[in-house]
mmCIF file of C-alpha atoms in Angstrom:
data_model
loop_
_atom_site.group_PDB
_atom_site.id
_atom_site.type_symbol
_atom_site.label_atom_id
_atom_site.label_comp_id
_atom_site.label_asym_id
_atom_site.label_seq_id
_atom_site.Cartn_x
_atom_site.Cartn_y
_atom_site.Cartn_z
ATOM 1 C CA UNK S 1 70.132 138.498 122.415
ATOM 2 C CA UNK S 2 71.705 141.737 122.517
ATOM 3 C CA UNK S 3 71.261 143.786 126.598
ATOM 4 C CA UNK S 4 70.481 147.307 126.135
ATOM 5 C CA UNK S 5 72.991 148.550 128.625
ATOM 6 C CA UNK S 6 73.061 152.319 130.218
ATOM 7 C CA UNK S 7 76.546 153.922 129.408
ATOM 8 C CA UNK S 8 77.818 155.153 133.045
ATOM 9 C CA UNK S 9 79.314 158.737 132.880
ATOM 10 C CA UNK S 10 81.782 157.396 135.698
ATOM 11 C CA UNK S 11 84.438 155.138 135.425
ATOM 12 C CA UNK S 12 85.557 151.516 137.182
ATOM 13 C CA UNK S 13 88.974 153.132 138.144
ATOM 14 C CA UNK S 14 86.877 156.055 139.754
ATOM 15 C CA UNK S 15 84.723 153.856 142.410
ATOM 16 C CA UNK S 16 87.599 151.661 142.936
ATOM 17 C CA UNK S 17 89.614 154.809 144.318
ATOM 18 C CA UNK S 18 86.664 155.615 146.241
ATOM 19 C CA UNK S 19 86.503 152.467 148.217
ATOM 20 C CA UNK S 20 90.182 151.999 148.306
ATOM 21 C CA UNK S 21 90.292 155.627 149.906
ATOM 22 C CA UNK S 22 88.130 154.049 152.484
ATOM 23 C CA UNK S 23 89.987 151.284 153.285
ATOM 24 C CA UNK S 24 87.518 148.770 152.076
ATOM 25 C CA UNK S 25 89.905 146.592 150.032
ATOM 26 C CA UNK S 26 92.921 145.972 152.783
ATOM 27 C CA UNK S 27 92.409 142.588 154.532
ATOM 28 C CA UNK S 28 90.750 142.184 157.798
ATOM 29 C CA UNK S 29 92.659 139.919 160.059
ATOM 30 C CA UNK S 30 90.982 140.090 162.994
ATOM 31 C CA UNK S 31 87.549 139.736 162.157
ATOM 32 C CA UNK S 32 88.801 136.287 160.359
ATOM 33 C CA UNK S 33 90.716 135.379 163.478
ATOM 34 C CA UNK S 34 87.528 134.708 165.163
ATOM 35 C CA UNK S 35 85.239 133.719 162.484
ATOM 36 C CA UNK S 36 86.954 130.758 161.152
ATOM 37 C CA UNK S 37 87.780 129.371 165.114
ATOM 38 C CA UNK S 38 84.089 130.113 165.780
ATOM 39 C CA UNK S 39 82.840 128.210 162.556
ATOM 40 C CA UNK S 40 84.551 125.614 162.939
ATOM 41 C CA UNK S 41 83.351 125.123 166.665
ATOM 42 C CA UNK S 42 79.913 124.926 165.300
ATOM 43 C CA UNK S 43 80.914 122.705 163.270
ATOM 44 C CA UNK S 44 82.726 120.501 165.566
ATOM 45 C CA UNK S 45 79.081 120.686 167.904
ATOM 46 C CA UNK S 46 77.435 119.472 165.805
ATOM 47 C CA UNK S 47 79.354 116.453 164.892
ATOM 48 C CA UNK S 48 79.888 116.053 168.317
ATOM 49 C CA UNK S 49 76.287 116.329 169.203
ATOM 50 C CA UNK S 50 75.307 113.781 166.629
ATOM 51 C CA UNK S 51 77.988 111.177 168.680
ATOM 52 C CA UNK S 52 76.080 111.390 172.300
ATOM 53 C CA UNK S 53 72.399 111.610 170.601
ATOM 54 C CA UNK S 54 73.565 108.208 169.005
ATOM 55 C CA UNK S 55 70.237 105.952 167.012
ATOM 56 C CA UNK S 56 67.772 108.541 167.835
ATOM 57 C CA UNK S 57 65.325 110.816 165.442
ATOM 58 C CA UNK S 58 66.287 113.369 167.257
ATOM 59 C CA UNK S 59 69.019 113.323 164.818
ATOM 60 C CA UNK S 60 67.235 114.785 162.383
ATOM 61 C CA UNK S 61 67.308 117.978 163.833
ATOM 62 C CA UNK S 62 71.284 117.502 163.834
ATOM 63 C CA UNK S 63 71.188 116.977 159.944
ATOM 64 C CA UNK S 64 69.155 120.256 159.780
ATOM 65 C CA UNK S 65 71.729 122.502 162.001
ATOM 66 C CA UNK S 66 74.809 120.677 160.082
ATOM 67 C CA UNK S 67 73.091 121.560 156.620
ATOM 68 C CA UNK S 68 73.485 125.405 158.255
ATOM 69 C CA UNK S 69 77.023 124.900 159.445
ATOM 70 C CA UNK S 70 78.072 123.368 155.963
ATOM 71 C CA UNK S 71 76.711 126.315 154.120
ATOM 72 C CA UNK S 72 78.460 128.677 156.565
ATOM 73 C CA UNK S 73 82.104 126.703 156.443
ATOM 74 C CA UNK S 74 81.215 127.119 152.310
ATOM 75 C CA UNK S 75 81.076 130.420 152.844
ATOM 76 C CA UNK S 76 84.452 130.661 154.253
ATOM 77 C CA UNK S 77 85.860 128.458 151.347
ATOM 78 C CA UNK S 78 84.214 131.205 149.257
ATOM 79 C CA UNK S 79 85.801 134.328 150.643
ATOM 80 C CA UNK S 80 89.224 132.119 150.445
ATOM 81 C CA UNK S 81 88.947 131.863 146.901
ATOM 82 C CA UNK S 82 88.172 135.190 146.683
ATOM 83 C CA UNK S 83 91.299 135.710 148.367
ATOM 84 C CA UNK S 84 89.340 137.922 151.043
ATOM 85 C CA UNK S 85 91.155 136.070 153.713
ATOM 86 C CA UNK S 86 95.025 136.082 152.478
ATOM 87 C CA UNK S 87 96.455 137.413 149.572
ATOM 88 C CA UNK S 88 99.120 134.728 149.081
ATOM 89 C CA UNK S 89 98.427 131.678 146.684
ATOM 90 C CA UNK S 90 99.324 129.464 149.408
ATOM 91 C CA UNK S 91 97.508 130.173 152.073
ATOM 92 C CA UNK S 92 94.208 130.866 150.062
ATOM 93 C CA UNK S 93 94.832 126.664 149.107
ATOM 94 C CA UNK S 94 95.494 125.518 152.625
ATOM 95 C CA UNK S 95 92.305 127.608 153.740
ATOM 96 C CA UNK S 96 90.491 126.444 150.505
ATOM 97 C CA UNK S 97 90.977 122.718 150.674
ATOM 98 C CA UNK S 98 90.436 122.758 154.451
ATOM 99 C CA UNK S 99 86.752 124.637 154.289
ATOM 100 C CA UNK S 100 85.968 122.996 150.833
ATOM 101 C CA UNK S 101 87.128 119.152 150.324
ATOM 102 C CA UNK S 102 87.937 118.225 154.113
ATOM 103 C CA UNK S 103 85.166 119.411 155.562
ATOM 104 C CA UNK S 104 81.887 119.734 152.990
ATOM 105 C CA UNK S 105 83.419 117.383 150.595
ATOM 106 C CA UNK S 106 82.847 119.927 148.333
ATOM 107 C CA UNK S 107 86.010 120.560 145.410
ATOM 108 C CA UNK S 108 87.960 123.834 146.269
ATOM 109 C CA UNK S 109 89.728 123.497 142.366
ATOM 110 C CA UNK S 110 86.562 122.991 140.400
ATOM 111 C CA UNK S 111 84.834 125.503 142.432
ATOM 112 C CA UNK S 112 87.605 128.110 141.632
ATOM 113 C CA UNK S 113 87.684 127.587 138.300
ATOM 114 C CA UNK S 114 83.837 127.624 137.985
ATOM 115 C CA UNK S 115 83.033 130.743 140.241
ATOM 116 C CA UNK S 116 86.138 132.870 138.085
ATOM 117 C CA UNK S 117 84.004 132.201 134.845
ATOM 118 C CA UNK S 118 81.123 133.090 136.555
ATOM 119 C CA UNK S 119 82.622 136.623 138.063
ATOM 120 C CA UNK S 120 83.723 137.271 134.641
ATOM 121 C CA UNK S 121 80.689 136.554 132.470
ATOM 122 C CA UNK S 122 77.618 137.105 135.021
ATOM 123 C CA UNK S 123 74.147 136.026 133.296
ATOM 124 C CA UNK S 124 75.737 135.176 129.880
ATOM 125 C CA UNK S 125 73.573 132.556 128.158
ATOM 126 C CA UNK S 126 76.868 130.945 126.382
ATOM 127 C CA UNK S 127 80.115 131.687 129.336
ATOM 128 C CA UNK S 128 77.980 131.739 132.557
ATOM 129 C CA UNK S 129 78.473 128.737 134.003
ATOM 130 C CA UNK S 130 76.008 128.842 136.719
ATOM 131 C CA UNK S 131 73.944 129.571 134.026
ATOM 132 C CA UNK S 132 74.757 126.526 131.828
ATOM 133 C CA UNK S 133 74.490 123.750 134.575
ATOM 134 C CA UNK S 134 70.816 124.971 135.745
ATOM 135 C CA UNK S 135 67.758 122.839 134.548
ATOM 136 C CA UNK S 136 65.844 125.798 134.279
ATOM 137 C CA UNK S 137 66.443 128.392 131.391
ATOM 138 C CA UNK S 138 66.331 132.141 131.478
ATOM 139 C CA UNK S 139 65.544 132.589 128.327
ATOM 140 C CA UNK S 140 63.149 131.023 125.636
ATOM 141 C CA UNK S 141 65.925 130.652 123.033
ATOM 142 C CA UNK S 142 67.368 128.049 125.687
ATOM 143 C CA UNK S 143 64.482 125.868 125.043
ATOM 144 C CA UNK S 144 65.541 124.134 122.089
ATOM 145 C CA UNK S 145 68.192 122.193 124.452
ATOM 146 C CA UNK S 146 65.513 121.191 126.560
ATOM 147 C CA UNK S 147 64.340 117.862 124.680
ATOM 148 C CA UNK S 148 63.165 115.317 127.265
ATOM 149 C CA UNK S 149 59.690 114.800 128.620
ATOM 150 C CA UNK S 150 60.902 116.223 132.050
ATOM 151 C CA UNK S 151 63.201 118.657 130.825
ATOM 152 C CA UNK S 152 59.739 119.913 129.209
ATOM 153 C CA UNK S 153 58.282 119.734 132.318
ATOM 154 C CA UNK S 154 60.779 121.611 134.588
ATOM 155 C CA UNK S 155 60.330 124.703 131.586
ATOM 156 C CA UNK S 156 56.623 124.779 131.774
ATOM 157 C CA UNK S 157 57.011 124.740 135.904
ATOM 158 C CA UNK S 158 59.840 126.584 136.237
ATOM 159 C CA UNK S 159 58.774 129.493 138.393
ATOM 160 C CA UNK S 160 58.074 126.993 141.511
ATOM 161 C CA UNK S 161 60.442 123.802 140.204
ATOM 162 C CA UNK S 162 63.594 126.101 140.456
ATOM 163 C CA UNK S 163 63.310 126.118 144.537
ATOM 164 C CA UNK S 164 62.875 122.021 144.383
ATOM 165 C CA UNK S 165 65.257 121.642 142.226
ATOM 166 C CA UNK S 166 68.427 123.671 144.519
ATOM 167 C CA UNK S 167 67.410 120.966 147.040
ATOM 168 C CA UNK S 168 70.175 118.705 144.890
ATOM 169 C CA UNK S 169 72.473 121.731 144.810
ATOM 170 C CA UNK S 170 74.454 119.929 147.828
ATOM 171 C CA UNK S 171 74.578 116.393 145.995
ATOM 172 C CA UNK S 172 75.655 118.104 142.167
ATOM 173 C CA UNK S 173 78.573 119.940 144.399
ATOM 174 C CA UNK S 174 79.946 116.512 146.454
ATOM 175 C CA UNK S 175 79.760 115.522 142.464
ATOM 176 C CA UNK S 176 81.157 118.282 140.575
ATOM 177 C CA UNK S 177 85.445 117.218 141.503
ATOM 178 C CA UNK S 178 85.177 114.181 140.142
ATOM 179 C CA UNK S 179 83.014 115.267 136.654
ATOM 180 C CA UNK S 180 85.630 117.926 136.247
ATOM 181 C CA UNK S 181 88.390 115.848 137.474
ATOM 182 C CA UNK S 182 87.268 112.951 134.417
ATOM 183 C CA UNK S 183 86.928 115.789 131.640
ATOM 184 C CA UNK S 184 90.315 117.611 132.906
ATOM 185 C CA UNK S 185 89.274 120.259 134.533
ATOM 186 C CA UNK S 186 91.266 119.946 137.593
ATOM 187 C CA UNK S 187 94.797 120.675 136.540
ATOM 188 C CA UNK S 188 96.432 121.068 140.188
ATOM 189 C CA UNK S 189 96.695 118.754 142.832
ATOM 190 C CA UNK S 190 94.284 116.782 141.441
ATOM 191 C CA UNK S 191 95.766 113.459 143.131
ATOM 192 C CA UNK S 192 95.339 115.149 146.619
ATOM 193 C CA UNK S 193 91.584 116.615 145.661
ATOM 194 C CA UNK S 194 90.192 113.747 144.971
ATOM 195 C CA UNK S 195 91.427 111.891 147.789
ATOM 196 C CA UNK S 196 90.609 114.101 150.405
ATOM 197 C CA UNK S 197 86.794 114.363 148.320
ATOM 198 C CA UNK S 198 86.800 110.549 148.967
ATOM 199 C CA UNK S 199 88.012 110.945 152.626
ATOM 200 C CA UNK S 200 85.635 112.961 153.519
ATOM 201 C CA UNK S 201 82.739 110.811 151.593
ATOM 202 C CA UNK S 202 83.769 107.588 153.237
ATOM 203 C CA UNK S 203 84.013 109.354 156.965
ATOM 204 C CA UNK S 204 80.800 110.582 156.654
ATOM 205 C CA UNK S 205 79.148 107.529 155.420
ATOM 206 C CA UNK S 206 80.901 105.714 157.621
ATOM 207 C CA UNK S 207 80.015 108.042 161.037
ATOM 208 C CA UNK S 208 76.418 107.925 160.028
ATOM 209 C CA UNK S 209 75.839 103.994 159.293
ATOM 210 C CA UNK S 210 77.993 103.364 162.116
ATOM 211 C CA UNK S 211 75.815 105.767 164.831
ATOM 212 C CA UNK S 212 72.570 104.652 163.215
ATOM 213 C CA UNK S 213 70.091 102.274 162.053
ATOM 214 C CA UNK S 214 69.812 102.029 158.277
ATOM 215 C CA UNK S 215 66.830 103.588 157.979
ATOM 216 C CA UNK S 216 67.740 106.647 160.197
ATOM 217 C CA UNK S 217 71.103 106.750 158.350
ATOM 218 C CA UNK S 218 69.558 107.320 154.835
ATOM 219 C CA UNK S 219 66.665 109.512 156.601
ATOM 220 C CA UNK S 220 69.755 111.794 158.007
ATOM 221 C CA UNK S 221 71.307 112.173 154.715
ATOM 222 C CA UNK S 222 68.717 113.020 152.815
ATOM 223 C CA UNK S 223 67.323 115.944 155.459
ATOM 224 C CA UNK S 224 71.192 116.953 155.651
ATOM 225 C CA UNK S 225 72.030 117.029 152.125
ATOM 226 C CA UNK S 226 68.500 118.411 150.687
ATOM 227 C CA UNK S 227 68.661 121.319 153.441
ATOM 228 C CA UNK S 228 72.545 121.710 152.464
ATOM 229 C CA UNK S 229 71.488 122.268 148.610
ATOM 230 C CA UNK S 230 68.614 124.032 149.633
ATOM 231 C CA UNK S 231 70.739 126.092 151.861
ATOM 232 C CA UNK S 232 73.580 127.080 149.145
ATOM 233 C CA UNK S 233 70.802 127.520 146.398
ATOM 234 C CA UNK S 234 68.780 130.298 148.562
ATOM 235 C CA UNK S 235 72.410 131.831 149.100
ATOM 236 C CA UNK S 236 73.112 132.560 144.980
ATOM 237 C CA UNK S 237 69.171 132.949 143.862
ATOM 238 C CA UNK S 238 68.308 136.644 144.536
ATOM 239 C CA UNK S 239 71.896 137.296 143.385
ATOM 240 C CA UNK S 240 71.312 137.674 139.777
ATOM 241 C CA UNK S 241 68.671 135.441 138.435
ATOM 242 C CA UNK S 242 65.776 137.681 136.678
ATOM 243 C CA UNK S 243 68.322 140.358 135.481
ATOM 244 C CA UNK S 244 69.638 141.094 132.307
ATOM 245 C CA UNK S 245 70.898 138.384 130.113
ATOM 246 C CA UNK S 246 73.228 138.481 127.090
ATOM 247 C CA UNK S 247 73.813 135.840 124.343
ATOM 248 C CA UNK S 248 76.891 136.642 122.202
ATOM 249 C CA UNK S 249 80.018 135.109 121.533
ATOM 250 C CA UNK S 250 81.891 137.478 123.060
ATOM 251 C CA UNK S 251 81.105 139.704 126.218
ATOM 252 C CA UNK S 252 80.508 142.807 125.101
ATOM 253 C CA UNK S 253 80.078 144.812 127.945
ATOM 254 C CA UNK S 254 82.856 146.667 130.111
ATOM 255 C CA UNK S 255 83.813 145.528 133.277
ATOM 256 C CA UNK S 256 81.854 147.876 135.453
ATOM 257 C CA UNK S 257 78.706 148.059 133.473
ATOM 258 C CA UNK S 258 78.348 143.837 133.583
ATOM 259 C CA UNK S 259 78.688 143.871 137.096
ATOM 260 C CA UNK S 260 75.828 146.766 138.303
ATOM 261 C CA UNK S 261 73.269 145.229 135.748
ATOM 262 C CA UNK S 262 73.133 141.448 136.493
ATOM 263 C CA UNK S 263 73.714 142.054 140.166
ATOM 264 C CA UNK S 264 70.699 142.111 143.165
ATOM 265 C CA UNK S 265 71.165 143.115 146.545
ATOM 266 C CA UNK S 266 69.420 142.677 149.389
ATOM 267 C CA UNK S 267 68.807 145.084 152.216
ATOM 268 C CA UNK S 268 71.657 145.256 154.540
ATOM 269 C CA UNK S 269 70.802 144.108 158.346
ATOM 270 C CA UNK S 270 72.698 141.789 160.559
ATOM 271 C CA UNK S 271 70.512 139.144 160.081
ATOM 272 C CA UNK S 272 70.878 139.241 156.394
ATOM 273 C CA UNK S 273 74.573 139.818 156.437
ATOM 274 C CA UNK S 274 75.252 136.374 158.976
ATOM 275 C CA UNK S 275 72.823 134.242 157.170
ATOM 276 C CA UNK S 276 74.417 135.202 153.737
ATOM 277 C CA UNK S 277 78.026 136.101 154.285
ATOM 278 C CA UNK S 278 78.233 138.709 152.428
ATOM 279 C CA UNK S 279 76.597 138.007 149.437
ATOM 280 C CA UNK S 280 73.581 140.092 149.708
ATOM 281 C CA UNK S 281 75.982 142.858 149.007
ATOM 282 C CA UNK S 282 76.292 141.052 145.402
ATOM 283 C CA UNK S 283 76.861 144.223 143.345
ATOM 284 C CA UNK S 284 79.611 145.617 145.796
ATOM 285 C CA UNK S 285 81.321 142.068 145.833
ATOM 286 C CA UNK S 286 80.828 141.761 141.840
ATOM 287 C CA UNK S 287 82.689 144.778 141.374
ATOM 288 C CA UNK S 288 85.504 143.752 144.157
ATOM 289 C CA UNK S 289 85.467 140.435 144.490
ATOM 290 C CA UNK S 290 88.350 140.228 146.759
ATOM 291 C CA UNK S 291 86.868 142.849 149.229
ATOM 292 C CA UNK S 292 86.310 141.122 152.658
ATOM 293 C CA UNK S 293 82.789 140.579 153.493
ATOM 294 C CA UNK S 294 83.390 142.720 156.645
ATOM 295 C CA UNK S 295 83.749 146.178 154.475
ATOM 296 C CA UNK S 296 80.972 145.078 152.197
ATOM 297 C CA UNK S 297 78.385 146.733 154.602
ATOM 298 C CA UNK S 298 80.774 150.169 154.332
ATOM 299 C CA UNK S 299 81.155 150.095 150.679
ATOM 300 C CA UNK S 300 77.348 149.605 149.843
ATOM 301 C CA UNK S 301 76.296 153.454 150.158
ATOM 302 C CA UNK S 302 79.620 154.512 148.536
ATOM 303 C CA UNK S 303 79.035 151.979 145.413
ATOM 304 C CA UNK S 304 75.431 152.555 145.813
ATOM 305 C CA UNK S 305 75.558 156.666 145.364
ATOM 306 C CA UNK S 306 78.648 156.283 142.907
ATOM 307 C CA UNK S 307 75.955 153.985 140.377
ATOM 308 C CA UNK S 308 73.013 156.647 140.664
ATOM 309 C CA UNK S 309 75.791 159.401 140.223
ATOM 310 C CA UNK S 310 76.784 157.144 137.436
ATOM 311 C CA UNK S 311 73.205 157.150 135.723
ATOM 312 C CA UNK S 312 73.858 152.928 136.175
ATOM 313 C CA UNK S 313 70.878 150.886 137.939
ATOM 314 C CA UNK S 314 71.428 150.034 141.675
ATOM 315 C CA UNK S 315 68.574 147.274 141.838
ATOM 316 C CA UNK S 316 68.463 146.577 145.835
ATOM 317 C CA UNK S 317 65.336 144.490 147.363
ATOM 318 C CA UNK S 318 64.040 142.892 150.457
ATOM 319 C CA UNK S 319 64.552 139.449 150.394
ATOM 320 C CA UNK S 320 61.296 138.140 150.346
ATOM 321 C CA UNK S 321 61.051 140.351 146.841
ATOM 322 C CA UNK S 322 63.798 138.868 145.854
ATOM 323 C CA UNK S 323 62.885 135.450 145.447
ATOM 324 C CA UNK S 324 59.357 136.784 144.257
ATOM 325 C CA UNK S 325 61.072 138.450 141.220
ATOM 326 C CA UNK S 326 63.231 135.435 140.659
ATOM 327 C CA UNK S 327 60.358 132.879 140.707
ATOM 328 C CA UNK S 328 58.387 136.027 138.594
ATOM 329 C CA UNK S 329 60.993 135.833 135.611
ATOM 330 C CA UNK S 330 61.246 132.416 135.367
ATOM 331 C CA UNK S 331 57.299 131.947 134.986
ATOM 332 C CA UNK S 332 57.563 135.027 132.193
ATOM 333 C CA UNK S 333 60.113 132.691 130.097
ATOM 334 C CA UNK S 334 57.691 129.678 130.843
ATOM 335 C CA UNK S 335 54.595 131.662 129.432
ATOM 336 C CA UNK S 336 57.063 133.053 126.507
ATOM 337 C CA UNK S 337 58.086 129.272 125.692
ATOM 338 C CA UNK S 338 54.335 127.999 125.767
ATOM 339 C CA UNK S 339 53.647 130.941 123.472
ATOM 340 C CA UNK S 340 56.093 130.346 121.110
ATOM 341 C CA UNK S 341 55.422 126.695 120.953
ATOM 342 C CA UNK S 342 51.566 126.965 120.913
ATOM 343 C CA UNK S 343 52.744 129.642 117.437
ATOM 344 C CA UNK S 344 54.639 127.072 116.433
ATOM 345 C CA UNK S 345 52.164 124.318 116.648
ATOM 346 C CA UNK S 346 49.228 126.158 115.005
ATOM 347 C CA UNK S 347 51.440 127.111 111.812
ATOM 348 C CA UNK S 348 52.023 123.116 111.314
ATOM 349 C CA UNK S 349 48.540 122.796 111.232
#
């Protein structure tokens, strides 16, 4: 599949001046000095909260506000690896590790690794990763790797499975260290990942079989971790699914032009900005990943009238319209697969 791509009259070095002119890209200290404290009191509340409600099903409305914190404290892991937070290797680790493996369980290494190829190659069919690990498929071609009876099914559904399916997001992450730790993926402190991975497993399990009865044990984990996936997966939907694709071997687009065309925003607002740290500004952090989320807000109207300038799309939605145009596209490649294979079926006939 070949993207027919707009060919901006201005340049990636010419925006980044703009926003570095502004002051976007410098680190913000202090608004870091009281977010991470602050998250991780929240945190800490909530574990502390689940200790004095003790075997009650009250505790389900725990698992639901720790789903929230976890995707928050994964949001701070995020702007870590982003290097949003500090520039130097070793402090984006200690913050990494600490906000990732310690306290979601969730592999700072893999996730590195992963989210780089997915910076680099947004919404390619064959480099995305984020693409490649999805049961759904955005785009019909993909349906030739889709062989079981409910693979099949997810296709033909796809447009409302997609939002059941992210409820697992939060499971496939606890997972993904130790797939990419058996297929060597994780080439650095692998040792330490995976036993802090396991640490945190084994306290959790342990805290909540310990404070409850077996059935409210497996009742909390499975409100906590669905809302968790849930949680992350409503985070990176309106992002970029239902944008262009591409399908070569190679990526064949520039730098800036990849960026603006696979990339959604939402509209700013406070709400929006807290709920989603920062990555409703998705086209402004695309093109500077390492930008703090703080200066996000600033640089949207500067990227924003720099694209139009540009004669590049700026595609910006409410939320709500976001997830309507993501559930939209994936029921257009369900009708184009049914299509195709009704075609196909009639000419064996």
């Amino acid at each position: 599949m070949t993207t027919t791509a707009p060919t901006p009259s201005g340049t990636l070095d010419e925006v980044t001046r703009i926003v570095r002119k502004a002051g976007l890209m410098d680190t913000s200290p202090g608004y870091y000095a009281w977010k991470i404290p602050l998250n991780f009191l929240l945190l800490s509340a909530g574990w502390a909260l689940f200790a004095v409600l003790g075997d009650s099903w009250w505790q389900l409305a725990v698992a639901a506000y720790l789903a929230f914190c976890f995707g928050q404290t994964g949001l701070i892991g995020h702007d870590a690896g982003h290097r949003q937070i500090v520039r130097t290797r070793r402090g984006t680790d200690l913050l990494g590790h600490f906000h990732g493996n310690l306290l979601t369980g969730v592999s700072f290494g893999w996730w590195v690794g992963h989210h780089t190829a997915h910076h680099n190659y947004p919404n390619h069919l064959k480099l995305d990763p984020d693409i490649l690990r999805r049961q759904v498929i955005f785009d019909a071609g993909q349906r030739e790797q889709r062989t079981s009876r409910a693979a099949r099914f997810i296709v033909r559904h796809q447009s409302w499975m997609f939002f059941v399916l992210i409820t697992l997001e939060g499971v496939r992450l606890h997972m993904a260290g130790y797939v990419a730790a058996r297929r060597g993926a994780l080439k650095k402190y692998r040792r330490t990942e995976l036993a802090v991975l396991s640490l945190h497993l084994a306290a959790y399990f342990a805290a909540v079989f310990y404070v409850l009865s077996p059935a409210r044990a497996v009742a909390f984990i499975l409100v906590h971790q669905l809302l968790f996936g849930f949680y992350m997966g409503l985070l990176f939907a309106p992002n970029h699914k239902g944008l262009p694709v591409r399908d070569g071997e190679t990526e064949e687009l520039d730098w800036l032009t990849r960026q603006v065309i696979t990339s959604r925003n939402l509209r700013p607002g406070r709400v929006t900005d807290f709920f989603y740290g920062g990555l409703n500004y998705q086209i402004e952090h695309h093109l500077f990943p390492s930008m703090p989320r703080t200066s996000l807000r600033r640089a949207q109207p500067l990227v924003k009238e720099f694209c139009l300038r540009s004669g590049l799309p700026y595609a910006e939605v409410s939320l709500i319209a976001s997830y309507r145009e993501v559930s939209g596209y994936l029921g257009d490649i369900s009708a184009e697969v049914a299509e195709l294979e009704g075609t196909a079926t009639s000419a064996t006939r």
